[in-house]
mmCIF file of C-alpha atoms in Angstrom:
data_model
loop_
_atom_site.group_PDB
_atom_site.id
_atom_site.type_symbol
_atom_site.label_atom_id
_atom_site.label_comp_id
_atom_site.label_asym_id
_atom_site.label_seq_id
_atom_site.Cartn_x
_atom_site.Cartn_y
_atom_site.Cartn_z
ATOM 1 C CA UNK A 14 15.504 5.950 -4.807
ATOM 2 C CA UNK A 15 13.656 9.177 -5.001
ATOM 3 C CA UNK A 16 11.695 10.053 -1.879
ATOM 4 C CA UNK A 17 10.617 13.329 -3.484
ATOM 5 C CA UNK A 18 8.697 11.385 -6.147
ATOM 6 C CA UNK A 19 6.801 9.536 -3.410
ATOM 7 C CA UNK A 20 6.069 12.722 -1.463
ATOM 8 C CA UNK A 21 4.742 14.301 -4.685
ATOM 9 C CA UNK A 22 2.617 11.248 -5.341
ATOM 10 C CA UNK A 23 1.176 11.244 -1.801
ATOM 11 C CA UNK A 24 0.423 14.950 -2.097
ATOM 12 C CA UNK A 25 -1.443 14.310 -5.358
ATOM 13 C CA UNK A 26 -3.445 11.564 -3.616
ATOM 14 C CA UNK A 27 -4.257 13.912 -0.726
ATOM 15 C CA UNK A 28 -5.395 16.635 -3.142
ATOM 16 C CA UNK A 29 -7.506 14.137 -5.078
ATOM 17 C CA UNK A 30 -9.150 13.011 -1.835
ATOM 18 C CA UNK A 31 -9.889 16.648 -1.114
ATOM 19 C CA UNK A 32 -8.492 16.489 2.408
ATOM 20 C CA UNK A 33 -6.309 18.849 4.388
ATOM 21 C CA UNK A 34 -3.174 16.886 5.202
ATOM 22 C CA UNK A 35 0.604 17.024 5.071
ATOM 23 C CA UNK A 36 3.293 14.436 4.350
ATOM 24 C CA UNK A 37 6.277 13.984 6.658
ATOM 25 C CA UNK A 38 9.349 11.919 5.723
ATOM 26 C CA UNK A 39 11.793 10.234 8.023
ATOM 27 C CA UNK A 40 14.821 8.292 6.786
ATOM 28 C CA UNK A 41 15.435 5.131 8.786
ATOM 29 C CA UNK A 42 17.810 2.196 8.442
ATOM 30 C CA UNK A 43 14.894 0.161 7.051
ATOM 31 C CA UNK A 44 14.062 2.773 4.414
ATOM 32 C CA UNK A 45 12.056 5.969 4.189
ATOM 33 C CA UNK A 46 8.929 6.318 6.334
ATOM 34 C CA UNK A 47 6.171 8.609 5.146
ATOM 35 C CA UNK A 48 3.586 9.800 7.642
ATOM 36 C CA UNK A 49 0.454 11.623 6.534
ATOM 37 C CA UNK A 50 -0.780 14.026 9.185
ATOM 38 C CA UNK A 51 -3.787 16.281 9.677
ATOM 39 C CA UNK A 52 -7.234 15.655 11.186
ATOM 40 C CA UNK A 53 -8.738 14.679 7.856
ATOM 41 C CA UNK A 54 -6.118 11.954 7.302
ATOM 42 C CA UNK A 55 -8.436 9.962 9.547
ATOM 43 C CA UNK A 56 -10.252 8.623 6.425
ATOM 44 C CA UNK A 57 -7.131 6.559 5.688
ATOM 45 C CA UNK A 58 -7.156 4.744 9.021
ATOM 46 C CA UNK A 59 -10.822 3.764 8.983
ATOM 47 C CA UNK A 60 -11.749 0.086 8.609
ATOM 48 C CA UNK A 61 -8.641 -0.998 10.535
ATOM 49 C CA UNK A 62 -6.387 0.958 8.236
ATOM 50 C CA UNK A 63 -7.434 -0.838 5.029
ATOM 51 C CA UNK A 64 -7.071 2.296 2.847
ATOM 52 C CA UNK A 65 -3.575 2.775 4.239
ATOM 53 C CA UNK A 66 -2.612 -0.810 3.404
ATOM 54 C CA UNK A 67 -3.982 -0.287 -0.105
ATOM 55 C CA UNK A 68 -1.940 2.884 -0.496
ATOM 56 C CA UNK A 69 1.151 1.046 0.740
ATOM 57 C CA UNK A 70 0.610 -1.631 -1.891
ATOM 58 C CA UNK A 71 0.255 0.913 -4.682
ATOM 59 C CA UNK A 72 3.406 2.752 -3.613
ATOM 60 C CA UNK A 73 5.275 -0.590 -3.457
ATOM 61 C CA UNK A 74 4.159 -1.454 -6.989
ATOM 62 C CA UNK A 75 4.829 1.997 -8.417
ATOM 63 C CA UNK A 76 7.947 3.116 -6.577
ATOM 64 C CA UNK A 77 9.139 0.040 -4.655
ATOM 65 C CA UNK A 78 11.792 -0.960 -7.169
ATOM 66 C CA UNK A 79 15.189 0.651 -7.018
ATOM 67 C CA UNK A 80 15.468 0.431 -3.263
ATOM 68 C CA UNK A 81 18.842 -0.822 -2.164
ATOM 69 C CA UNK A 82 19.190 -4.035 -0.174
ATOM 70 C CA UNK A 83 16.351 -4.844 2.175
ATOM 71 C CA UNK A 84 15.073 -1.318 2.434
ATOM 72 C CA UNK A 85 11.398 -0.746 1.923
ATOM 73 C CA UNK A 86 9.023 2.181 1.789
ATOM 74 C CA UNK A 87 6.668 2.553 4.724
ATOM 75 C CA UNK A 88 3.433 4.525 4.391
ATOM 76 C CA UNK A 89 1.611 5.644 7.531
ATOM 77 C CA UNK A 90 -1.054 8.126 8.560
ATOM 78 C CA UNK A 91 -1.364 9.679 12.007
ATOM 79 C CA UNK A 92 1.250 7.089 13.083
ATOM 80 C CA UNK A 93 -1.520 4.496 13.030
ATOM 81 C CA UNK A 94 0.636 1.679 11.673
ATOM 82 C CA UNK A 95 3.562 2.626 13.856
ATOM 83 C CA UNK A 96 1.324 2.117 16.900
ATOM 84 C CA UNK A 97 0.024 -1.158 15.497
ATOM 85 C CA UNK A 98 3.566 -2.395 14.891
ATOM 86 C CA UNK A 99 4.601 -1.582 18.444
ATOM 87 C CA UNK A 100 1.583 -3.508 19.760
ATOM 88 C CA UNK A 101 2.417 -6.462 17.519
ATOM 89 C CA UNK A 102 6.039 -6.463 18.697
ATOM 90 C CA UNK A 103 4.916 -6.477 22.318
ATOM 91 C CA UNK A 104 2.452 -9.286 21.668
ATOM 92 C CA UNK A 105 5.153 -11.331 19.894
ATOM 93 C CA UNK A 106 7.583 -10.915 22.779
ATOM 94 C CA UNK A 107 4.882 -11.736 25.314
ATOM 95 C CA UNK A 108 3.999 -14.959 23.464
ATOM 96 C CA UNK A 109 7.687 -15.859 23.083
ATOM 97 C CA UNK A 110 8.133 -15.558 26.839
ATOM 98 C CA UNK A 111 4.983 -17.596 27.375
ATOM 99 C CA UNK A 112 6.283 -20.345 25.063
ATOM 100 C CA UNK A 113 9.550 -20.335 26.963
ATOM 101 C CA UNK A 114 7.918 -20.490 30.405
ATOM 102 C CA UNK A 115 5.225 -23.040 29.588
ATOM 103 C CA UNK A 116 6.952 -25.077 26.885
ATOM 104 C CA UNK A 117 3.724 -24.866 24.876
ATOM 105 C CA UNK A 118 3.565 -23.737 21.260
ATOM 106 C CA UNK A 119 2.094 -20.293 20.696
ATOM 107 C CA UNK A 120 0.465 -18.987 17.543
ATOM 108 C CA UNK A 121 0.059 -15.496 16.226
ATOM 109 C CA UNK A 122 -1.877 -14.644 13.133
ATOM 110 C CA UNK A 123 -2.996 -14.720 10.418
ATOM 111 C CA UNK A 124 -0.467 -12.069 9.502
ATOM 112 C CA UNK A 125 0.731 -10.591 6.219
ATOM 113 C CA UNK A 126 4.434 -10.792 5.231
ATOM 114 C CA UNK A 127 5.254 -7.399 6.700
ATOM 115 C CA UNK A 128 3.645 -8.275 10.032
ATOM 116 C CA UNK A 129 5.346 -11.674 10.110
ATOM 117 C CA UNK A 130 8.709 -10.042 9.642
ATOM 118 C CA UNK A 131 8.049 -7.922 12.742
ATOM 119 C CA UNK A 132 7.133 -11.039 14.738
ATOM 120 C CA UNK A 133 10.173 -13.035 13.573
ATOM 121 C CA UNK A 134 12.490 -10.190 14.474
ATOM 122 C CA UNK A 135 10.895 -9.525 17.863
ATOM 123 C CA UNK A 136 10.981 -13.191 18.871
ATOM 124 C CA UNK A 137 14.612 -13.481 17.738
ATOM 125 C CA UNK A 138 15.466 -11.174 20.622
ATOM 126 C CA UNK A 139 14.188 -13.760 23.102
ATOM 127 C CA UNK A 140 16.622 -16.655 23.578
ATOM 128 C CA UNK A 141 15.532 -20.288 23.473
ATOM 129 C CA UNK A 142 12.544 -19.910 21.163
ATOM 130 C CA UNK A 143 12.127 -20.273 17.418
ATOM 131 C CA UNK A 144 9.571 -19.021 14.922
ATOM 132 C CA UNK A 145 8.145 -20.578 11.826
ATOM 133 C CA UNK A 146 5.498 -19.372 9.383
ATOM 134 C CA UNK A 147 2.828 -21.941 8.658
ATOM 135 C CA UNK A 148 0.162 -21.961 5.968
ATOM 136 C CA UNK A 149 0.416 -21.370 2.255
ATOM 137 C CA UNK A 150 -1.610 -18.240 1.558
ATOM 138 C CA UNK A 151 -0.562 -14.588 1.491
ATOM 139 C CA UNK A 152 -1.470 -14.452 5.167
ATOM 140 C CA UNK A 153 0.193 -17.070 7.339
ATOM 141 C CA UNK A 154 0.266 -17.884 11.032
ATOM 142 C CA UNK A 155 3.523 -17.613 12.945
ATOM 143 C CA UNK A 156 4.246 -20.526 15.230
ATOM 144 C CA UNK A 157 6.429 -19.738 18.223
ATOM 145 C CA UNK A 158 7.977 -22.721 19.983
ATOM 146 C CA UNK A 159 10.672 -23.749 22.391
ATOM 147 C CA UNK A 160 13.983 -24.419 20.686
ATOM 148 C CA UNK A 161 14.551 -28.190 20.663
ATOM 149 C CA UNK B 22 -11.436 16.406 -23.900
ATOM 150 C CA UNK B 23 -9.689 14.938 -20.906
ATOM 151 C CA UNK B 24 -9.709 17.530 -18.186
ATOM 152 C CA UNK B 25 -8.297 16.179 -14.948
ATOM 153 C CA UNK B 26 -10.806 16.224 -12.131
ATOM 154 C CA UNK B 27 -9.186 18.049 -9.233
ATOM 155 C CA UNK B 28 -10.739 15.912 -6.564
ATOM 156 C CA UNK B 29 -13.203 13.129 -5.920
ATOM 157 C CA UNK B 30 -13.354 9.449 -6.756
ATOM 158 C CA UNK B 31 -12.336 9.962 -10.390
ATOM 159 C CA UNK B 32 -9.331 12.063 -9.442
ATOM 160 C CA UNK B 33 -8.159 9.519 -6.853
ATOM 161 C CA UNK B 34 -8.376 6.599 -9.301
ATOM 162 C CA UNK B 35 -6.602 8.645 -11.950
ATOM 163 C CA UNK B 36 -3.702 9.646 -9.688
ATOM 164 C CA UNK B 37 -3.203 6.045 -8.523
ATOM 165 C CA UNK B 38 -3.491 4.507 -11.986
ATOM 166 C CA UNK B 39 -1.086 7.018 -13.493
ATOM 167 C CA UNK B 40 1.501 6.152 -10.844
ATOM 168 C CA UNK B 41 1.141 2.436 -11.626
ATOM 169 C CA UNK B 42 1.060 2.664 -15.405
ATOM 170 C CA UNK B 43 4.074 2.697 -17.703
ATOM 171 C CA UNK B 44 1.946 4.764 -20.089
ATOM 172 C CA UNK B 45 0.246 7.297 -17.802
ATOM 173 C CA UNK B 46 -0.955 9.373 -20.752
ATOM 174 C CA UNK B 47 -3.200 6.493 -21.796
ATOM 175 C CA UNK B 48 -4.987 6.408 -18.434
ATOM 176 C CA UNK B 49 -8.587 7.533 -18.703
ATOM 177 C CA UNK B 50 -11.236 7.450 -15.982
ATOM 178 C CA UNK B 51 -14.964 7.754 -16.639
ATOM 179 C CA UNK B 52 -17.460 8.168 -13.822
ATOM 180 C CA UNK B 53 -21.190 7.603 -14.195
ATOM 181 C CA UNK B 54 -24.123 7.350 -11.834
ATOM 182 C CA UNK B 55 -26.467 4.335 -11.881
ATOM 183 C CA UNK B 56 -29.157 4.690 -9.240
ATOM 184 C CA UNK B 57 -27.290 4.377 -5.922
ATOM 185 C CA UNK B 58 -24.101 3.100 -7.473
ATOM 186 C CA UNK B 59 -21.292 5.201 -8.902
ATOM 187 C CA UNK B 60 -19.590 3.305 -11.709
ATOM 188 C CA UNK B 61 -15.956 4.221 -12.244
ATOM 189 C CA UNK B 62 -14.402 2.827 -15.406
ATOM 190 C CA UNK B 63 -10.632 2.852 -15.548
ATOM 191 C CA UNK B 64 -9.188 2.561 -19.046
ATOM 192 C CA UNK B 65 -5.489 1.750 -19.354
ATOM 193 C CA UNK B 66 -3.196 0.763 -22.194
ATOM 194 C CA UNK B 67 -3.321 -3.031 -22.886
ATOM 195 C CA UNK B 68 0.298 -3.290 -21.784
ATOM 196 C CA UNK B 69 -0.572 -1.803 -18.394
ATOM 197 C CA UNK B 70 -3.540 -4.045 -17.605
ATOM 198 C CA UNK B 71 -1.388 -6.568 -15.741
ATOM 199 C CA UNK B 72 0.256 -3.860 -13.631
ATOM 200 C CA UNK B 73 -3.071 -2.306 -12.674
ATOM 201 C CA UNK B 74 -4.576 -5.665 -11.690
ATOM 202 C CA UNK B 75 -1.489 -7.097 -10.004
ATOM 203 C CA UNK B 76 -0.646 -10.551 -8.757
ATOM 204 C CA UNK B 77 -3.780 -12.283 -7.420
ATOM 205 C CA UNK B 78 -5.637 -9.065 -8.261
ATOM 206 C CA UNK B 79 -4.037 -7.404 -5.261
ATOM 207 C CA UNK B 80 -3.470 -4.082 -6.981
ATOM 208 C CA UNK B 81 -7.022 -4.080 -8.327
ATOM 209 C CA UNK B 82 -8.252 -4.748 -4.778
ATOM 210 C CA UNK B 83 -6.142 -1.855 -3.474
ATOM 211 C CA UNK B 84 -7.578 0.452 -6.155
ATOM 212 C CA UNK B 85 -11.126 -0.617 -5.219
ATOM 213 C CA UNK B 86 -10.457 -0.008 -1.527
ATOM 214 C CA UNK B 87 -9.168 3.515 -2.171
ATOM 215 C CA UNK B 88 -11.949 4.272 -4.674
ATOM 216 C CA UNK B 89 -14.484 3.261 -2.013
ATOM 217 C CA UNK B 90 -12.721 5.377 0.612
ATOM 218 C CA UNK B 91 -12.898 8.389 -1.686
ATOM 219 C CA UNK B 92 -16.556 7.601 -2.416
ATOM 220 C CA UNK B 93 -17.354 7.269 1.271
ATOM 221 C CA UNK B 94 -16.375 10.878 1.749
ATOM 222 C CA UNK B 95 -18.960 11.972 -0.834
ATOM 223 C CA UNK B 96 -21.581 9.442 0.239
ATOM 224 C CA UNK B 97 -21.095 7.427 -2.951
ATOM 225 C CA UNK B 98 -21.123 3.677 -3.304
ATOM 226 C CA UNK B 99 -18.409 2.948 -5.837
ATOM 227 C CA UNK B 100 -17.904 0.087 -8.296
ATOM 228 C CA UNK B 101 -14.568 0.089 -10.122
ATOM 229 C CA UNK B 102 -14.173 -1.639 -13.482
ATOM 230 C CA UNK B 103 -10.761 -1.970 -15.119
ATOM 231 C CA UNK B 104 -10.894 -1.902 -18.905
ATOM 232 C CA UNK B 105 -8.523 -2.051 -21.796
ATOM 233 C CA UNK B 106 -8.274 1.294 -23.538
ATOM 234 C CA UNK B 107 -6.984 1.969 -27.003
#
């Protein structure tokens, strides 16, 4: 897949917004990560990062195909989502430990598919606990429980 | 005449819609002011309507979010309508 096409697209979006910002790319095992930097990129992280999520969705629909295997494109600004993901990972591991220690089921959510994936993978690193997504909407809750 | 607006709500919607559409040349964006509300009409080829709206209207919602974000910067309250163009 062509990361240059995505960088060009993001630059066109930035120009259209009329903000001073730059696009950085980092290739990771999970796929390319694009981070928009510059003080004015702050407009994208307002309202709990809603504009950023919207931009991610549009990039997925426009350029998401043609990625090999499980790779996916990740759009960030000022490393906002990166920070959020780290927090979510920590919370997931904390709750997994709590489930293990107390034997009580723990819930985390509602989360979107991307966020749930982070939780499932983080909890998988803790032995003796399992995860399951419950609910039937786009957003579901992840149930963390002691392995029976 | 279809000059491309360099920046602003119209430009943002146009850039996004052109990326989504299979027929980007048929994308047309019209902006008009109605009292406090800025109406942005996005015209796309009939074959691109589904792509621009998306499953459960998720793409349309994403377009509205970003149109509002762009409007916020200019103090505009934006309404986005998706229409079938010729």
